[in-house]
Amino acid sequence: MKTIIVACGGGIATSQTVAVKLTTLLDDRGLLSEVNIEAININSIPTYLTSADVYVSIAQHGEEVYDIPTFNGVSFLTGIGASEEFEKILTALHLN
Amino acid sequence: MDLLKTIFQGLIDLGPSVFLAIILSVIGIAFRMKPTRAISAGLTLGVALAGISLVVDYMVTNVGAAAEAFVDNTGVSLTALDMGWPPALGLAWGWQFAFLMFPIQIVVNLVMLTFRWTSCLNVDMWNVGNKVLTAFLVYYVSGIVWLGFAVATLQAIFELKNADATRYRLQKLTGIPGVSMPHPMFLSGIWLYPLVKLLDKIIPATWNVDAQKLRSKIGIFAENHVMGFIIGCLIGAVGGYGLSATLTLGIQAATALTLFPLVAKLFTTALTPVSEAATNFTKKRFHDREFTIGLDWPVMAGRSEHWLVMILTIPVLMLYAMILPGNTVLPFGGLMNICLVVPLFYLTMGNFVKMLIGTIVGIPMQLYVATYFAPYFTSLAKSSGDVSTPEGQMLAWFGMDISELRYIAAEAVQLTPVGIVLALATIGLGFYYFRGIARDDQRIRGELEGSHVPA
């Protein structure tokens, strides 16, 4: 089981929106049972770093750089470049 | 018409969580979602509302009781428990007319795009809930449903105008081109702008701190369970609880704050498929137009200044709550003051010192507005979530995104002298603000286009 974390201000709205979109994309590929997606509070990232494989960030500018592969979550919100970013995430998780 | 009314009334009489489940399923099917997915989304929304009610009830039972002990022990009358934004906006969905806000927001956006009154395509559907709350509050004070939606429509229009007027500011702060932020809290700029301009004059630009370093030291206090535990223990200790009861209350408070987001994200889960359908519907009509995508504020949340100012001003907030005469709000769920700190971040381009001063200046107003609206939130929790508060206890939301504008709107629609004067002042300040902020934005645009902009 791989874990993707997505973070925003409260772990409620923006991050969960991205999490739902990722869920749908994974479901379409039949990969849903292999990945666990967590929408979390941005202040809780350090707590989740040990258990997460990939971090999908929606606020990379000015953000601390973390030790796990980090991807651009904004593309899932705008729709622009979303499928490319999704492929990159799958590659990082060795799922494609 | 009568039949329709009877059916609608019959649905409402089933109770808010059932009503929501049915209406979202129907909307989903109307947007040509697969029936199973539509029904799943509908049920999730019903679960979200029932779930948030459960957690609010838990908070009232445990933290509310301790707050009463706190009042008895100190004589400071903080009888309205702040539940924070997740339950406040969640409960708003339980209002029977809530779903009308979806088509209204979409039509406003479509019309404004068509006439080129905006270039922002708002895809942030979570904040439809924010306008639902506006409509509810105005309806509650005036008793007129359409007036509620009229004010909410006005809010939707100005959110878009504000997104347009600050798009290069956002690009500079996030490095992302082609996005904008139609979040209502940035309309606080209308009243904050003069203050920020004053601070620009008196605070040297060199006064700033390395927020990231400091935050990595104290960031743990912004985690819900840690913050909840500390504040719970404080309330218990000041309330005269014994050691074990105090620590237990700490855990209970931490539980409430940890569960709020876990439950509230179900609203997002339920509403995302429908909002995606709505967004595609709008996008298709403007495929050949250049527009900005309107996103929620966390695209800026990577910067540490927000969190540092929020954490550092929690003690200030508690102190104000204790000493301000007439304040009845006990800050709890809204301790992290997003609603004031984030707009100040935006207006000062992330200047820590100015944000700190602005927050300390603004908190009293937020507390008084939260006090003013406490009876309405108490009633909303009762009607939407069937949450009963004990005699003399109330629920509130400290922050309320645009506290000052909500208060002014509530007074203005009742045509009170205060409301009329403040509404006129808002119009005046609004002109000043929009002229100034648009000018600032052009200057930032120049800076961005002069230098290389990271794509």
XYZ file of C-alpha atoms in Angstrom:
551
model
C 0.000 0.000 0.000
C 1.405 3.386 -1.056
C 0.434 6.630 0.616
C -0.070 10.004 -1.032
C -0.497 13.069 1.156
C -2.154 16.271 -0.001
C -2.071 19.283 2.311
C -3.918 22.584 2.621
C -4.920 25.035 5.336
C -7.255 22.695 7.166
C -7.176 19.355 5.384
C -10.833 19.903 4.489
C -11.512 21.719 1.260
C -8.688 22.249 -1.233
C -6.586 19.224 -0.299
C -9.631 16.981 -0.165
C -10.740 18.251 -3.581
C -7.387 17.162 -4.999
C -7.647 13.873 -3.068
C -11.079 13.166 -4.575
C -9.775 13.898 -8.070
C -6.780 11.619 -7.536
C -9.120 8.935 -6.224
C -11.205 9.129 -9.389
C -8.094 8.962 -11.601
C -6.760 5.963 -9.677
C -10.153 4.290 -9.776
C -10.257 4.655 -13.565
C -6.927 2.787 -13.734
C -8.057 0.128 -11.279
C -5.326 1.186 -8.849
C -7.503 2.339 -6.004
C -6.755 -0.664 -3.806
C -3.016 0.016 -3.952
C -2.962 3.639 -2.884
C -4.111 5.435 0.206
C -4.687 9.194 -0.117
C -4.735 11.460 2.923
C -5.844 15.090 2.889
C -4.146 16.763 5.833
C -3.484 20.066 7.562
C -0.329 21.668 6.156
C 1.050 21.990 9.677
C 0.872 18.211 10.122
C 3.205 17.378 7.220
C 6.182 16.564 9.480
C 3.991 14.021 11.328
C 3.063 12.283 8.082
C 6.469 12.317 6.375
C 7.551 8.922 7.652
C 4.456 7.132 6.399
C 3.961 8.963 3.092
C 5.533 8.015 -0.239
C 4.560 11.094 -2.182
C 3.508 14.642 -1.310
C 1.153 16.495 -3.631
C 1.569 20.183 -2.819
C -0.798 22.960 -3.706
C 1.445 25.661 -2.266
C 4.996 24.989 -3.359
C 6.066 28.608 -3.630
C 7.936 29.572 -0.476
C 7.251 26.220 1.072
C 9.835 24.181 2.908
C 11.279 21.376 0.769
C 10.505 17.964 2.198
C 12.419 14.739 1.845
C 9.874 12.858 -0.283
C 8.999 13.272 -3.970
C 6.787 16.342 -4.268
C 4.329 17.095 -7.058
C 2.255 20.022 -8.205
C -1.335 19.656 -6.998
C -2.542 22.940 -8.501
C -2.798 21.253 -11.907
C -5.548 19.025 -10.494
C -7.474 22.113 -9.415
C -7.108 24.035 -12.664
C -7.258 20.954 -14.894
C -4.217 22.199 -16.816
C -1.463 19.592 -16.995
C -3.301 17.245 -14.670
C -2.816 14.029 -16.649
C 0.940 14.668 -17.057
C 1.307 15.292 -13.343
C -0.711 12.170 -12.581
C 1.625 10.063 -14.748
C 4.627 11.471 -12.897
C 3.045 10.505 -9.586
C 2.387 6.971 -10.826
C 6.000 6.699 -11.947
C 7.232 7.814 -8.543
C 5.020 5.164 -6.955
C 6.183 2.518 -9.470
C 2.602 1.943 -10.557
C 2.869 2.315 -14.312
C -47.013 24.923 -8.451
C -48.883 23.849 -5.339
C -47.932 20.249 -5.976
C -44.285 21.220 -6.328
C -44.511 23.160 -3.105
C -46.098 20.217 -1.329
C -43.392 17.841 -2.554
C -40.636 20.275 -1.574
C -42.158 20.827 1.861
C -42.527 17.067 2.269
C -38.830 16.605 1.505
C -37.844 19.307 3.960
C -39.993 17.718 6.635
C -37.897 14.560 6.326
C -35.119 16.425 8.114
C -32.018 18.233 6.829
C -29.690 15.216 6.461
C -32.255 13.182 4.476
C -33.263 16.224 2.444
C -29.636 16.951 1.544
C -28.984 13.352 0.537
C -31.980 13.328 -1.787
C -31.422 16.730 -3.338
C -27.726 16.138 -4.109
C -28.516 12.736 -5.656
C -31.129 14.375 -7.893
C -28.760 17.193 -8.881
C -26.031 14.651 -9.633
C -28.326 12.678 -11.900
C -29.467 15.890 -13.589
C -25.788 16.628 -14.328
C -25.614 13.156 -15.941
C -23.508 11.527 -13.270
C -23.807 7.751 -13.045
C -26.835 7.147 -10.786
C -24.783 5.027 -8.387
C -22.156 7.753 -8.038
C -24.822 10.425 -7.678
C -26.576 8.501 -4.914
C -23.247 7.795 -3.242
C -22.457 11.524 -3.286
C -25.907 12.321 -1.902
C -25.571 9.850 0.937
C -22.077 11.156 1.729
C -23.519 14.651 2.087
C -26.194 13.396 4.484
C -23.478 11.591 6.449
C -21.351 14.738 6.491
C -24.154 16.790 8.029
C -25.093 14.124 10.574
C -21.397 13.629 11.349
C -20.642 17.286 11.915
C -23.696 17.530 14.181
C -22.324 14.625 16.197
C -18.973 16.324 16.719
C -20.534 19.707 17.553
C -22.730 17.924 20.080
C -19.638 16.228 21.542
C -17.931 19.611 21.806
C -20.959 21.207 23.488
C -21.262 18.344 25.979
C -17.615 18.309 27.066
C -15.949 21.603 26.296
C -19.216 23.530 26.756
C -19.665 22.150 30.272
C -16.104 23.114 31.144
C -16.700 26.570 29.708
C -19.595 26.947 32.155
C -17.299 26.014 35.032
C -14.832 28.540 33.645
C -17.524 31.235 33.765
C -18.595 30.303 37.307
C -15.031 30.264 38.543
C -13.786 33.471 36.953
C -16.935 35.554 36.653
C -15.911 36.313 33.059
C -19.016 35.659 31.026
C -17.804 33.729 27.972
C -20.998 31.838 27.237
C -20.742 31.429 23.469
C -18.425 28.605 22.421
C -16.630 29.202 19.130
C -16.900 26.176 16.855
C -14.655 27.379 14.019
C -15.290 27.368 10.288
C -15.655 23.658 9.495
C -18.865 23.158 11.516
C -20.177 26.663 10.849
C -20.007 26.299 7.070
C -20.961 22.629 7.238
C -24.125 23.383 9.189
C -25.027 26.092 6.686
C -25.638 23.338 4.123
C -28.474 22.108 6.310
C -30.468 25.283 5.644
C -33.385 24.344 3.422
C -32.558 26.813 0.620
C -28.801 26.174 0.629
C -28.663 24.463 -2.750
C -30.099 27.462 -4.591
C -26.699 29.078 -4.138
C -25.072 26.690 -6.597
C -27.024 27.815 -9.663
C -26.840 31.441 -8.507
C -23.053 31.394 -8.268
C -22.754 29.665 -11.639
C -25.138 32.072 -13.379
C -23.395 35.110 -11.871
C -20.075 33.776 -13.098
C -21.440 32.959 -16.571
C -23.081 36.341 -17.018
C -20.001 38.214 -15.857
C -17.742 36.192 -18.145
C -20.090 36.737 -21.081
C -20.090 40.506 -20.672
C -16.379 40.492 -19.867
C -17.019 41.955 -16.436
C -14.618 39.399 -15.072
C -11.930 37.112 -16.378
C -12.186 34.737 -13.419
C -13.729 31.298 -13.731
C -14.432 30.324 -10.150
C -13.903 26.599 -9.619
C -13.803 26.851 -5.830
C -17.157 25.322 -5.013
C -16.470 24.771 -1.317
C -16.939 28.477 -0.819
C -20.456 28.328 -2.197
C -21.115 27.359 1.425
C -19.813 30.728 2.473
C -22.461 32.492 0.412
C -25.081 30.098 1.721
C -24.156 31.340 5.164
C -24.443 34.969 4.054
C -27.896 34.302 2.624
C -28.928 32.475 5.787
C -27.730 35.227 8.140
C -29.399 37.997 6.136
C -32.583 35.940 5.895
C -32.436 35.341 9.617
C -32.251 39.011 10.565
C -34.671 40.223 7.893
C -37.040 37.269 7.527
C -36.852 37.673 3.733
C -35.330 34.793 1.749
C -34.792 36.683 -1.524
C -33.006 39.478 0.309
C -30.590 36.874 1.678
C -29.831 35.664 -1.808
C -29.595 39.219 -3.132
C -26.833 40.024 -0.646
C -25.134 36.694 -1.386
C -25.274 37.512 -5.112
C -23.630 40.859 -4.428
C -20.943 38.992 -2.518
C -20.395 36.616 -5.459
C -20.005 39.589 -7.833
C -17.473 41.394 -5.682
C -15.518 38.210 -5.011
C -14.927 37.953 -8.755
C -14.080 41.649 -9.129
C -11.597 41.330 -6.303
C -10.061 38.219 -7.871
C -9.537 40.207 -11.093
C -8.027 43.160 -9.271
C -5.442 41.029 -7.459
C -4.426 38.367 -9.972
C -0.841 39.600 -10.465
C -0.450 39.986 -6.724
C -1.370 36.312 -6.429
C 0.979 35.358 -9.241
C 3.821 37.158 -7.488
C 3.051 35.428 -4.191
C 2.587 31.912 -5.586
C 4.591 31.872 -8.795
C 1.546 30.434 -10.577
C 0.296 32.356 -13.620
C -3.327 32.208 -14.753
C -4.963 31.806 -11.366
C -6.879 34.182 -9.094
C -8.628 34.037 -5.728
C -12.335 34.794 -5.472
C -12.431 33.915 -1.763
C -14.733 36.203 0.248
C -12.268 36.896 3.042
C -10.152 39.023 0.722
C -13.033 41.509 0.579
C -11.864 42.404 4.066
C -9.347 44.415 2.081
C -12.017 47.136 1.781
C -11.703 47.994 5.463
C -8.097 46.863 5.936
C -6.595 48.744 3.007
C -6.290 52.146 4.732
C -4.657 50.470 7.729
C -2.187 48.650 5.500
C -1.369 51.870 3.619
C -0.704 53.546 6.967
C 1.530 50.678 8.080
C 3.404 50.886 4.771
C 4.238 54.484 5.677
C 5.353 53.938 9.262
C 6.956 50.475 9.208
C 10.313 50.298 7.429
C 10.350 47.614 4.739
C 13.426 46.100 6.345
C 11.466 45.118 9.458
C 10.745 41.476 8.871
C 11.694 38.106 10.317
C 12.675 34.701 8.993
C 9.281 33.144 9.470
C 10.225 29.721 8.194
C 12.898 29.150 10.818
C 10.656 30.241 13.673
C 7.738 28.254 12.407
C 9.651 24.995 12.229
C 10.251 25.463 15.964
C 6.665 26.207 17.012
C 4.680 24.760 14.121
C 3.615 21.838 16.288
C 1.221 24.160 18.148
C -0.761 24.548 14.952
C -1.588 20.852 14.855
C -5.177 20.380 15.921
C -4.614 17.768 18.589
C -1.786 19.707 20.262
C -3.634 23.015 20.167
C -6.854 21.387 21.362
C -5.109 19.680 24.259
C -3.457 22.875 25.467
C -6.589 24.998 25.248
C -8.719 22.259 26.844
C -6.316 21.978 29.762
C -6.306 25.760 30.169
C -10.107 25.972 30.225
C -10.252 23.092 32.715
C -7.565 24.502 34.977
C -9.090 27.991 35.063
C -12.508 26.373 35.535
C -11.257 24.772 38.733
C -11.226 21.174 37.494
C -8.988 18.648 39.284
C -5.910 17.198 37.604
C -7.478 14.154 35.990
C -10.580 16.046 34.885
C -8.392 18.798 33.421
C -6.274 16.363 31.428
C -9.376 14.487 30.289
C -10.856 17.744 29.093
C -7.589 18.383 27.237
C -8.019 15.113 25.384
C -11.697 15.811 24.709
C -10.938 19.249 23.313
C -8.165 17.741 21.184
C -10.648 15.130 19.983
C -13.177 17.753 18.903
C -10.579 19.779 16.986
C -9.096 16.647 15.369
C -12.459 15.239 14.326
C -13.837 18.481 12.844
C -11.663 18.333 9.705
C -12.018 14.569 9.408
C -15.782 14.920 9.251
C -15.892 18.234 7.382
C -13.876 16.829 4.472
C -16.884 14.618 3.734
C -18.657 17.741 2.490
C -15.848 18.125 -0.044
C -16.027 14.447 -1.001
C -19.748 14.748 -1.626
C -19.716 18.068 -3.459
C -16.617 17.683 -5.668
C -18.196 15.531 -8.417
C -21.115 17.930 -8.793
C -18.898 20.985 -8.774
C -16.683 19.359 -11.373
C -19.713 18.863 -13.610
C -20.723 22.484 -13.065
C -17.221 23.731 -13.848
C -17.055 21.729 -17.060
C -20.448 23.128 -18.006
C -19.080 26.661 -17.642
C -15.683 25.945 -19.197
C -17.245 24.504 -22.342
C -19.000 27.793 -23.010
C -15.788 29.762 -22.876
C -13.253 27.427 -24.397
C -11.817 30.073 -26.690
C -11.477 32.722 -24.002
C -8.474 33.464 -21.865
C -9.484 33.397 -18.248
C -7.991 32.915 -14.822
C -8.992 29.934 -12.723
C -10.399 31.034 -9.359
C -8.967 28.942 -6.546
C -9.261 28.811 -2.778
C -6.632 30.562 -0.639
C -4.383 27.588 0.339
C -2.368 28.032 -2.875
C -0.536 30.568 -0.677
C -0.448 28.394 2.424
C 3.107 27.171 1.897
C 4.465 30.441 3.244
C 5.240 30.340 6.942
C 4.151 33.866 7.841
C 0.469 32.843 8.026
C 1.018 30.118 10.551
C 3.530 32.002 12.603
C 1.238 35.015 13.058
C -1.745 32.763 13.823
C 0.124 30.808 16.486
C 1.685 33.874 18.076
C -1.615 35.757 18.311
C -3.549 32.966 20.056
C -2.531 34.243 23.519
C -3.486 37.767 22.421
C -6.859 36.472 21.259
C -7.503 34.703 24.585
C -6.506 37.804 26.519
C -8.848 40.015 24.470
C -11.654 37.503 24.951
C -11.190 37.685 28.714
C -10.915 41.450 29.119
C -13.097 43.002 26.403
C -16.326 44.210 28.019
C -19.390 42.721 26.338
C -17.547 39.924 24.555
C -19.196 36.556 25.198
C -17.199 34.394 22.750
C -14.800 31.781 24.064
C -12.418 31.127 21.131
C -11.975 27.438 20.502
C -12.542 26.007 17.007
C -11.397 29.203 15.324
C -8.227 29.768 17.351
C -6.172 29.808 14.160
C -7.280 33.197 12.886
C -7.238 32.475 9.145
C -9.943 35.036 8.364
C -7.839 38.017 9.384
C -4.257 36.805 9.027
C -4.561 35.555 5.456
C -6.092 38.753 4.000
C -3.374 40.717 5.805
C -0.754 38.426 4.289
C -2.224 39.153 0.868
C -2.376 42.920 1.363
C 1.100 43.267 2.885
C 2.696 40.745 0.496
C 3.574 38.586 3.449
C 5.172 41.152 5.736
C 5.284 39.542 9.158
C 5.421 42.733 11.240
C 2.499 44.396 9.466
C 0.461 41.196 9.641
C 1.079 40.940 13.363
C 0.035 44.548 14.010
C -3.011 44.273 11.741
C -4.145 41.116 13.511
C -3.803 42.613 16.983
C -5.774 45.662 15.832
C -8.501 43.582 14.174
C -9.256 40.879 16.737
C -11.580 42.960 18.967
C -13.860 43.703 16.008
C -13.955 39.992 15.148
C -14.864 39.080 18.728
C -17.702 41.602 18.872
C -19.115 40.464 15.543
C -18.929 36.822 16.652
C -20.763 37.842 19.844
C -23.414 39.626 17.771
C -24.079 36.577 15.577
C -23.927 33.927 18.343
C -27.729 33.576 18.650
C -28.005 32.893 14.900
C -25.341 30.189 14.920
C -26.970 28.615 17.956
C -30.229 28.521 16.070
C -28.537 27.191 12.909
C -26.974 24.346 14.890
C -30.403 23.532 16.295
C -32.284 23.613 12.990
C -29.573 21.998 10.821
C -27.913 19.588 13.183
C -30.439 19.196 15.980
C -27.713 20.275 18.407
C -29.199 21.550 21.661
C -27.184 23.870 23.838
C -27.901 24.081 27.577
C -29.822 27.114 28.888
C -27.606 30.187 28.760
C -25.037 28.573 26.454
C -24.563 29.536 22.823
C -22.499 28.585 19.790
C -20.513 31.047 17.705
C -17.996 31.278 14.927
C -15.011 33.475 15.662
C -13.599 34.788 12.371
C -16.597 34.527 10.038
C -14.375 35.236 7.013
C -15.620 38.754 6.461
C -16.763 39.608 9.988
C -17.117 43.342 9.448
C -19.037 43.043 6.157
C -21.412 40.428 7.554
C -22.208 42.675 10.486
C -22.698 45.687 8.249
C -24.944 43.698 5.886
C -27.029 42.365 8.776
C -27.552 45.870 10.166
C -28.054 47.510 6.777
C -30.867 45.194 5.686
C -32.682 46.081 8.901
C -32.184 49.742 7.972
C -30.729 50.675 11.337
C -28.857 54.019 11.458
C -25.591 52.212 12.278
C -26.126 49.859 9.369
C -26.845 52.652 6.893
C -23.861 54.751 7.965
C -21.489 51.786 7.859
C -22.870 50.615 4.515
C -22.264 54.075 3.034
C -18.763 54.078 4.514
C -18.164 50.662 2.959
C -19.183 51.969 -0.453
C -16.795 54.901 -0.101
C -13.959 52.726 1.126
C -14.798 50.205 -1.578
C -14.124 52.792 -4.294
C -10.868 53.765 -2.630
C -9.867 50.119 -2.180
C -10.649 48.853 -5.668
C -8.931 51.837 -7.309
C -5.855 51.385 -5.129
C -5.589 47.625 -5.315
C -6.004 47.615 -9.105
C -3.255 50.213 -9.382
C -1.008 48.134 -7.115
C -1.735 45.136 -9.293
C -0.655 46.915 -12.461
C 2.585 47.885 -10.737
C 3.159 44.248 -9.743
C 2.340 43.188 -13.274
C 5.040 45.519 -14.536
C 7.551 44.039 -12.099
C 6.595 40.517 -13.161
C 6.837 41.215 -16.870
C 10.083 43.096 -16.438
C 11.710 40.152 -14.763
C 11.512 36.499 -15.657
C 8.386 34.943 -14.260
C 8.704 31.334 -13.156
C 6.168 29.352 -15.134
